[in-house]
Amino acid sequence: MKNHDSLWINATLTVVTQKGMPETISPAAIACKDGLISYLCLMSDLPQNPDEMATQVIDVAGACITPGLIDCHTHLVFGGNRAEEFNLRLQGHSYAQIAKQGGGIMSTVSQTRAATEQVLENSARTRLDQLLADGVTTVEIKSGYGLTTADEKKMLRVARRLGESSALSVTTTFLGAHSLPPEYRDRRSEYIDLVCNEMLPSLHAEGLIDAVDAFCEGIAFSADEVDAVFAAATALGLPVKLHAEQLSNCGGAQLAAKYSALSADHLEYLDEAGAIAMANSGTVAVLLPGAFYMLRETQKPPLSLLREHKVPIAIATDANPGSSPALSARLMMVMACQDFGLTPQEAIHGMTINAAKALGLDNDIGSLQIGKTSDLAVWNVKQPAELAYWLGGNLVQSVIKAGQSIYPMD
Ligand code: NIG
Ligand code: FE
């Protein structure tokens, strides 16, 4: 009787130590049974011959195995794209200027409203496949380009269907408070009422919402407006997250902390009071180097404050058609090191265990620990630090989801 379904041997494993930082053990072995990690040890400690332990034995010859990467902040479902707007930005128009003139998020809103669910699903699936080929096994997808009840519902249904029909896990986040739709220009409070009293309850009743997000910013919603959305979400028992302090400091981090948010994201303009509040509420700081880079932001998120106050740091693609048309999770790890000053270890942590925390899933995924779901990425590198070093390229050898090989496809 073999105790395990699959056993990977001669691997370099990234495990999470007591102190919470990833550590490498090598040469090592990892096994799974019924979709869960069932064994983990140095090769020299293997109790039996590998063939006697598992139905399938895979010798990875020194390759690194990490938890499957987790992209905890994306806007992967949207209509059209904004390559033209990028061109405008290259000519000196700012993101905020373009947004004020009705472009930016609103241009994607028009294209998303006009698209059918099938068109949205097909285009998002292409992007999801890119993330999978980059070692990602769990993706969060936000709504926020519909901004009517029907169109937000359309986006979330597409996200749910992607989760059901693709090999990856998808979590959904309702982002009705992403941008004020032009039809509500002089009726801001009516739009917030719509989000709180119609969109949230009805989409939640349909099981379409795992978390609730908002964009707290001068060009979007004030802290008071977001407060109302968070109060409504909390009343429904839904966890919250926030786009905070991206272009200016609006007190978003403290508001997020007040609601024990899973995460506050972007944070270039975070101050010490915000960092302390996040530390106290266990809110993860999700850094988004793709948006920082594409918007030519010069203010970096205050890494030393996050470290000093022990705020867990995650990294995500923020994949969206405007500020971050990013399709590689691993590239974000490289950029988080190069542009923000993270260590490669912090970057790996940021795309695994801390990203899991930012989704409230850290009991199930995000680290190589017995009992967790067997979501693994096997990489064609010998040292984990290389994951945050090679600029582009496809380093993935294989991706395992709940014990099953999902990439490359046969
Ligand atoms: O995370 N900051 C707000 N929302 C997105 C941008 C979306 C867009 O430009 O379409 C972001 O950067
Ligand atoms: Fe975003």
Coordinates of C-alpha atoms in Angstrom, one line a residue, residues 21 29 66 85-86 124 146-147 183 216 220 239 253-254 256 267 301 353 394:
M21 CA 10.5 33.8 6.2
A29 CA 11.2 15.6 -1.3
T66 CA 7.7 26.8 -4.4
E85 CA -4.0 55.7 -23.8
F86 CA -0.6 54.4 -23.1
A124 CA -9.8 37.0 -19.6
G146 CA -19.4 47.7 -15.0
L147 CA -20.6 50.2 -12.4
E183 CA -24.4 59.4 -15.2
C216 CA -10.0 55.7 -2.1
A220 CA -12.3 58.2 -7.1
P239 CA -14.2 41.0 4.2
A253 CA -4.8 52.7 5.1
Q254 CA -6.3 53.8 8.5
A256 CA -8.9 49.8 5.9
L267 CA 0.4 52.4 -0.7
P301 CA 5.9 52.6 -1.0
I353 CA 2.1 33.1 1.9
N394 CA 9.4 31.3 -18.9

